[in-house]
Amino acid sequence: MVFGDNLYPSCNVLTALQQAPEGVAVLARDYDPALAERRGVIVTTPGPQGTPRMIDLVEKPDPAAARKLQARHGTANLMLLEGRARLDDAFIAFARDRHANARPGTEPKLALALGAYARTRPVWGVRTSADVIDLGAPDVRHNT
């Protein structure tokens, strides 16, 4: 389990992520075009029992890029990445290998690694509509 800088006071994130099929899973919320520029936008396709399967991720698209994603995939197939993920050994190895040739001192970008991983392996989206407190901007509460 990895944690971002978000708190979910009304949601047990661990329990929610356990409900996803085996492997990598990310907490996500329904797509909101107004938030796309500040979030990772997940492109999904239906998976088993209706669980969304991430097939790509675009990190913080500008408004024009977000509109292109909406036109290409439809808003029903887009979600917003939240600050929690359940990872497995295969993903950790993938991320380690992906970052091995990075410039010294650069930090790995989890969202970008998840997007790359999802292009070839299953990453499940676990939908939430819970209130979230962003610790990077604690005066801002998001909800849907």
JSON list of C-alpha atoms in Angstrom, two decimals:
[
{"chain": "A", "resi": 1, "resn": "MET", "atom": "CA", "xyz": [0.00, 0.00, 0.00]},
{"chain": "A", "resi": 2, "resn": "VAL", "atom": "CA", "xyz": [1.32, 3.45, -0.86]},
{"chain": "A", "resi": 3, "resn": "PHE", "atom": "CA", "xyz": [-0.03, 6.67, 0.52]},
{"chain": "A", "resi": 4, "resn": "GLY", "atom": "CA", "xyz": [-0.17, 10.07, -1.12]},
{"chain": "A", "resi": 5, "resn": "ASP", "atom": "CA", "xyz": [-0.85, 13.32, 0.68]},
{"chain": "A", "resi": 6, "resn": "ASN", "atom": "CA", "xyz": [-4.63, 12.83, 0.89]},
{"chain": "A", "resi": 7, "resn": "LEU", "atom": "CA", "xyz": [-6.73, 11.85, 3.90]},
{"chain": "A", "resi": 8, "resn": "TYR", "atom": "CA", "xyz": [-10.12, 10.17, 3.56]},
{"chain": "A", "resi": 9, "resn": "PRO", "atom": "CA", "xyz": [-11.92, 10.66, 6.90]},
{"chain": "A", "resi": 10, "resn": "SER", "atom": "CA", "xyz": [-15.13, 8.87, 5.85]},
{"chain": "A", "resi": 11, "resn": "CYS", "atom": "CA", "xyz": [-13.64, 5.99, 3.83]},
{"chain": "A", "resi": 12, "resn": "ASN", "atom": "CA", "xyz": [-11.67, 2.93, 4.82]},
{"chain": "A", "resi": 13, "resn": "VAL", "atom": "CA", "xyz": [-9.30, 2.97, 1.87]},
{"chain": "A", "resi": 14, "resn": "LEU", "atom": "CA", "xyz": [-7.60, -0.32, 2.78]},
{"chain": "A", "resi": 15, "resn": "THR", "atom": "CA", "xyz": [-10.91, -2.16, 2.74]},
{"chain": "A", "resi": 16, "resn": "ALA", "atom": "CA", "xyz": [-11.93, -0.53, -0.53]},
{"chain": "A", "resi": 17, "resn": "LEU", "atom": "CA", "xyz": [-8.67, -1.52, -2.27]},
{"chain": "A", "resi": 18, "resn": "GLN", "atom": "CA", "xyz": [-8.95, -5.10, -0.95]},
{"chain": "A", "resi": 19, "resn": "GLN", "atom": "CA", "xyz": [-12.19, -5.48, -2.91]},
{"chain": "A", "resi": 20, "resn": "ALA", "atom": "CA", "xyz": [-10.39, -5.09, -6.28]},
{"chain": "A", "resi": 21, "resn": "PRO", "atom": "CA", "xyz": [-9.18, -8.11, -8.25]},
{"chain": "A", "resi": 22, "resn": "GLU", "atom": "CA", "xyz": [-5.69, -9.39, -7.43]},
{"chain": "A", "resi": 23, "resn": "GLY", "atom": "CA", "xyz": [-2.72, -7.24, -8.41]},
{"chain": "A", "resi": 24, "resn": "VAL", "atom": "CA", "xyz": [-2.28, -3.49, -8.59]},
{"chain": "A", "resi": 25, "resn": "ALA", "atom": "CA", "xyz": [-5.23, -1.27, -7.69]},
{"chain": "A", "resi": 26, "resn": "VAL", "atom": "CA", "xyz": [-5.61, 2.49, -7.36]},
{"chain": "A", "resi": 27, "resn": "LEU", "atom": "CA", "xyz": [-8.19, 4.63, -5.63]},
{"chain": "A", "resi": 28, "resn": "ALA", "atom": "CA", "xyz": [-9.97, 6.85, -8.14]},
{"chain": "A", "resi": 29, "resn": "ARG", "atom": "CA", "xyz": [-12.98, 9.09, -8.40]},
{"chain": "A", "resi": 30, "resn": "ASP", "atom": "CA", "xyz": [-15.37, 9.86, -11.21]},
{"chain": "A", "resi": 31, "resn": "TYR", "atom": "CA", "xyz": [-14.01, 12.21, -13.83]},
{"chain": "A", "resi": 32, "resn": "ASP", "atom": "CA", "xyz": [-14.52, 15.94, -13.28]},
{"chain": "A", "resi": 33, "resn": "PRO", "atom": "CA", "xyz": [-13.14, 18.13, -16.08]},
{"chain": "A", "resi": 34, "resn": "ALA", "atom": "CA", "xyz": [-12.56, 20.98, -13.62]},
{"chain": "A", "resi": 35, "resn": "LEU", "atom": "CA", "xyz": [-10.07, 18.83, -11.66]},
{"chain": "A", "resi": 36, "resn": "ALA", "atom": "CA", "xyz": [-8.30, 17.18, -14.60]},
{"chain": "A", "resi": 37, "resn": "GLU", "atom": "CA", "xyz": [-5.55, 19.81, -14.84]},
{"chain": "A", "resi": 38, "resn": "ARG", "atom": "CA", "xyz": [-4.47, 19.07, -11.24]},
{"chain": "A", "resi": 39, "resn": "ARG", "atom": "CA", "xyz": [-4.79, 15.28, -11.27]},
{"chain": "A", "resi": 40, "resn": "GLY", "atom": "CA", "xyz": [-3.83, 12.17, -13.12]},
{"chain": "A", "resi": 41, "resn": "VAL", "atom": "CA", "xyz": [-6.57, 11.25, -15.58]},
{"chain": "A", "resi": 42, "resn": "ILE", "atom": "CA", "xyz": [-7.09, 7.50, -15.83]},
{"chain": "A", "resi": 43, "resn": "VAL", "atom": "CA", "xyz": [-8.37, 6.00, -19.08]},
{"chain": "A", "resi": 44, "resn": "THR", "atom": "CA", "xyz": [-10.34, 2.83, -18.32]},
{"chain": "A", "resi": 45, "resn": "THR", "atom": "CA", "xyz": [-12.07, -0.08, -19.96]},
{"chain": "A", "resi": 46, "resn": "PRO", "atom": "CA", "xyz": [-14.57, -2.39, -18.22]},
{"chain": "A", "resi": 47, "resn": "GLY", "atom": "CA", "xyz": [-12.97, -5.27, -16.34]},
{"chain": "A", "resi": 48, "resn": "PRO", "atom": "CA", "xyz": [-14.36, -8.27, -14.44]},
{"chain": "A", "resi": 49, "resn": "GLN", "atom": "CA", "xyz": [-17.62, -7.65, -12.56]},
{"chain": "A", "resi": 50, "resn": "GLY", "atom": "CA", "xyz": [-17.57, -4.06, -13.85]},
{"chain": "A", "resi": 51, "resn": "THR", "atom": "CA", "xyz": [-14.30, -3.15, -12.11]},
{"chain": "A", "resi": 52, "resn": "PRO", "atom": "CA", "xyz": [-12.65, -0.45, -14.23]},
{"chain": "A", "resi": 53, "resn": "ARG", "atom": "CA", "xyz": [-9.30, -1.48, -15.68]},
{"chain": "A", "resi": 54, "resn": "MET", "atom": "CA", "xyz": [-6.77, 1.31, -16.21]},
{"chain": "A", "resi": 55, "resn": "ILE", "atom": "CA", "xyz": [-5.31, 1.20, -19.71]},
{"chain": "A", "resi": 56, "resn": "ASP", "atom": "CA", "xyz": [-3.49, 4.55, -19.58]},
{"chain": "A", "resi": 57, "resn": "LEU", "atom": "CA", "xyz": [-2.89, 7.55, -17.36]},
{"chain": "A", "resi": 58, "resn": "VAL", "atom": "CA", "xyz": [-2.26, 11.13, -18.42]},
{"chain": "A", "resi": 59, "resn": "GLU", "atom": "CA", "xyz": [-0.67, 13.22, -15.68]},
{"chain": "A", "resi": 60, "resn": "LYS", "atom": "CA", "xyz": [-2.23, 16.67, -15.26]},
{"chain": "A", "resi": 61, "resn": "PRO", "atom": "CA", "xyz": [-3.41, 17.28, -18.82]},
{"chain": "A", "resi": 62, "resn": "ASP", "atom": "CA", "xyz": [-3.93, 20.89, -19.85]},
{"chain": "A", "resi": 63, "resn": "PRO", "atom": "CA", "xyz": [-7.55, 21.79, -20.81]},
{"chain": "A", "resi": 64, "resn": "ALA", "atom": "CA", "xyz": [-7.02, 21.06, -24.52]},
{"chain": "A", "resi": 65, "resn": "ALA", "atom": "CA", "xyz": [-5.50, 17.63, -23.79]},
{"chain": "A", "resi": 66, "resn": "ALA", "atom": "CA", "xyz": [-8.33, 16.86, -21.33]},
{"chain": "A", "resi": 67, "resn": "ARG", "atom": "CA", "xyz": [-10.93, 17.72, -24.00]},
{"chain": "A", "resi": 68, "resn": "LYS", "atom": "CA", "xyz": [-9.15, 15.37, -26.44]},
{"chain": "A", "resi": 69, "resn": "LEU", "atom": "CA", "xyz": [-9.27, 12.57, -23.85]},
{"chain": "A", "resi": 70, "resn": "GLN", "atom": "CA", "xyz": [-12.99, 13.22, -23.33]},
{"chain": "A", "resi": 71, "resn": "ALA", "atom": "CA", "xyz": [-13.69, 13.17, -27.06]},
{"chain": "A", "resi": 72, "resn": "ARG", "atom": "CA", "xyz": [-11.61, 10.04, -27.68]},
{"chain": "A", "resi": 73, "resn": "HIS", "atom": "CA", "xyz": [-12.70, 7.91, -24.71]},
{"chain": "A", "resi": 74, "resn": "GLY", "atom": "CA", "xyz": [-15.89, 9.51, -23.35]},
{"chain": "A", "resi": 75, "resn": "THR", "atom": "CA", "xyz": [-16.14, 10.85, -19.81]},
{"chain": "A", "resi": 76, "resn": "ALA", "atom": "CA", "xyz": [-17.65, 7.55, -18.58]},
{"chain": "A", "resi": 77, "resn": "ASN", "atom": "CA", "xyz": [-14.28, 5.89, -19.32]},
{"chain": "A", "resi": 78, "resn": "LEU", "atom": "CA", "xyz": [-12.22, 8.50, -17.49]},
{"chain": "A", "resi": 79, "resn": "MET", "atom": "CA", "xyz": [-11.44, 8.68, -13.77]},
{"chain": "A", "resi": 80, "resn": "LEU", "atom": "CA", "xyz": [-9.22, 10.83, -11.57]},
{"chain": "A", "resi": 81, "resn": "LEU", "atom": "CA", "xyz": [-6.31, 9.29, -9.68]},
{"chain": "A", "resi": 82, "resn": "GLU", "atom": "CA", "xyz": [-6.50, 9.61, -5.90]},
{"chain": "A", "resi": 83, "resn": "GLY", "atom": "CA", "xyz": [-3.75, 9.34, -3.32]},
{"chain": "A", "resi": 84, "resn": "ARG", "atom": "CA", "xyz": [-3.76, 5.61, -2.52]},
{"chain": "A", "resi": 85, "resn": "ALA", "atom": "CA", "xyz": [-2.63, 2.48, -4.34]},
{"chain": "A", "resi": 86, "resn": "ARG", "atom": "CA", "xyz": [-2.21, -1.21, -3.63]},
{"chain": "A", "resi": 87, "resn": "LEU", "atom": "CA", "xyz": [0.99, -2.43, -5.29]},
{"chain": "A", "resi": 88, "resn": "ASP", "atom": "CA", "xyz": [2.45, -5.89, -5.79]},
{"chain": "A", "resi": 89, "resn": "ASP", "atom": "CA", "xyz": [5.95, -7.31, -6.24]},
{"chain": "A", "resi": 90, "resn": "ALA", "atom": "CA", "xyz": [5.69, -7.24, -10.04]},
{"chain": "A", "resi": 91, "resn": "PHE", "atom": "CA", "xyz": [4.92, -3.52, -10.02]},
{"chain": "A", "resi": 92, "resn": "ILE", "atom": "CA", "xyz": [7.74, -2.75, -7.56]},
{"chain": "A", "resi": 93, "resn": "ALA", "atom": "CA", "xyz": [10.22, -4.56, -9.84]},
{"chain": "A", "resi": 94, "resn": "PHE", "atom": "CA", "xyz": [8.80, -2.74, -12.88]},
{"chain": "A", "resi": 95, "resn": "ALA", "atom": "CA", "xyz": [9.07, 0.67, -11.19]},
{"chain": "A", "resi": 96, "resn": "ARG", "atom": "CA", "xyz": [12.60, -0.07, -9.96]},
{"chain": "A", "resi": 97, "resn": "ASP", "atom": "CA", "xyz": [13.73, -1.08, -13.46]},
{"chain": "A", "resi": 98, "resn": "ARG", "atom": "CA", "xyz": [11.99, 1.93, -15.00]},
{"chain": "A", "resi": 99, "resn": "HIS", "atom": "CA", "xyz": [13.78, 4.33, -12.66]},
{"chain": "A", "resi": 100, "resn": "ALA", "atom": "CA", "xyz": [17.20, 2.63, -12.89]},
{"chain": "A", "resi": 101, "resn": "ASN", "atom": "CA", "xyz": [18.39, 4.88, -15.73]},
{"chain": "A", "resi": 102, "resn": "ALA", "atom": "CA", "xyz": [16.98, 8.13, -14.36]},
{"chain": "A", "resi": 103, "resn": "ARG", "atom": "CA", "xyz": [19.23, 11.07, -13.63]},
{"chain": "A", "resi": 104, "resn": "PRO", "atom": "CA", "xyz": [20.75, 10.90, -10.15]},
{"chain": "A", "resi": 105, "resn": "GLY", "atom": "CA", "xyz": [18.69, 12.76, -7.57]},
{"chain": "A", "resi": 106, "resn": "THR", "atom": "CA", "xyz": [15.41, 12.50, -9.47]},
{"chain": "A", "resi": 107, "resn": "GLU", "atom": "CA", "xyz": [12.48, 10.99, -7.68]},
{"chain": "A", "resi": 108, "resn": "PRO", "atom": "CA", "xyz": [10.38, 8.23, -9.22]},
{"chain": "A", "resi": 109, "resn": "LYS", "atom": "CA", "xyz": [6.98, 9.41, -10.42]},
{"chain": "A", "resi": 110, "resn": "LEU", "atom": "CA", "xyz": [4.45, 6.86, -9.19]},
{"chain": "A", "resi": 111, "resn": "ALA", "atom": "CA", "xyz": [1.62, 8.08, -11.41]},
{"chain": "A", "resi": 112, "resn": "LEU", "atom": "CA", "xyz": [3.76, 7.84, -14.54]},
{"chain": "A", "resi": 113, "resn": "ALA", "atom": "CA", "xyz": [4.98, 4.38, -13.57]},
{"chain": "A", "resi": 114, "resn": "LEU", "atom": "CA", "xyz": [1.37, 3.26, -12.96]},
{"chain": "A", "resi": 115, "resn": "GLY", "atom": "CA", "xyz": [0.37, 4.56, -16.40]},
{"chain": "A", "resi": 116, "resn": "ALA", "atom": "CA", "xyz": [3.23, 2.74, -18.11]},
{"chain": "A", "resi": 117, "resn": "TYR", "atom": "CA", "xyz": [2.52, -0.45, -16.17]},
{"chain": "A", "resi": 118, "resn": "ALA", "atom": "CA", "xyz": [-1.19, -0.32, -17.04]},
{"chain": "A", "resi": 119, "resn": "ARG", "atom": "CA", "xyz": [-0.44, -0.31, -20.76]},
{"chain": "A", "resi": 120, "resn": "THR", "atom": "CA", "xyz": [0.70, -3.94, -20.55]},
{"chain": "A", "resi": 121, "resn": "ARG", "atom": "CA", "xyz": [-0.65, -5.32, -17.24]},
{"chain": "A", "resi": 122, "resn": "PRO", "atom": "CA", "xyz": [-3.87, -5.03, -15.23]},
{"chain": "A", "resi": 123, "resn": "VAL", "atom": "CA", "xyz": [-4.29, -2.06, -12.89]},
{"chain": "A", "resi": 124, "resn": "TRP", "atom": "CA", "xyz": [-7.72, -1.87, -11.29]},
{"chain": "A", "resi": 125, "resn": "GLY", "atom": "CA", "xyz": [-9.60, 1.33, -10.46]},
{"chain": "A", "resi": 126, "resn": "VAL", "atom": "CA", "xyz": [-11.47, 1.40, -7.17]},
{"chain": "A", "resi": 127, "resn": "ARG", "atom": "CA", "xyz": [-14.10, 4.11, -7.24]},
{"chain": "A", "resi": 128, "resn": "THR", "atom": "CA", "xyz": [-14.59, 6.47, -4.30]},
{"chain": "A", "resi": 129, "resn": "SER", "atom": "CA", "xyz": [-16.76, 9.50, -3.78]},
{"chain": "A", "resi": 130, "resn": "ALA", "atom": "CA", "xyz": [-15.50, 10.08, -0.22]},
{"chain": "A", "resi": 131, "resn": "ASP", "atom": "CA", "xyz": [-14.49, 13.51, 0.98]},
{"chain": "A", "resi": 132, "resn": "VAL", "atom": "CA", "xyz": [-10.76, 14.06, 0.79]},
{"chain": "A", "resi": 133, "resn": "ILE", "atom": "CA", "xyz": [-8.45, 16.43, 2.63]},
{"chain": "A", "resi": 134, "resn": "ASP", "atom": "CA", "xyz": [-5.37, 17.33, 0.60]},
{"chain": "A", "resi": 135, "resn": "LEU", "atom": "CA", "xyz": [-2.52, 17.77, 3.07]},
{"chain": "A", "resi": 136, "resn": "GLY", "atom": "CA", "xyz": [-0.68, 19.85, 0.47]},
{"chain": "A", "resi": 137, "resn": "ALA", "atom": "CA", "xyz": [-3.61, 22.33, 0.62]},
{"chain": "A", "resi": 138, "resn": "PRO", "atom": "CA", "xyz": [-5.31, 21.50, 3.95]},
{"chain": "A", "resi": 139, "resn": "ASP", "atom": "CA", "xyz": [-7.87, 24.32, 3.65]},
{"chain": "A", "resi": 140, "resn": "VAL", "atom": "CA", "xyz": [-9.31, 22.66, 0.56]},
{"chain": "A", "resi": 141, "resn": "ARG", "atom": "CA", "xyz": [-11.80, 19.80, 0.86]},
{"chain": "A", "resi": 142, "resn": "HIS", "atom": "CA", "xyz": [-12.90, 17.97, -2.26]},
{"chain": "A", "resi": 143, "resn": "ASN", "atom": "CA", "xyz": [-16.02, 15.92, -2.54]},
{"chain": "A", "resi": 144, "resn": "THR", "atom": "CA", "xyz": [-18.37, 14.76, -5.22]}
]
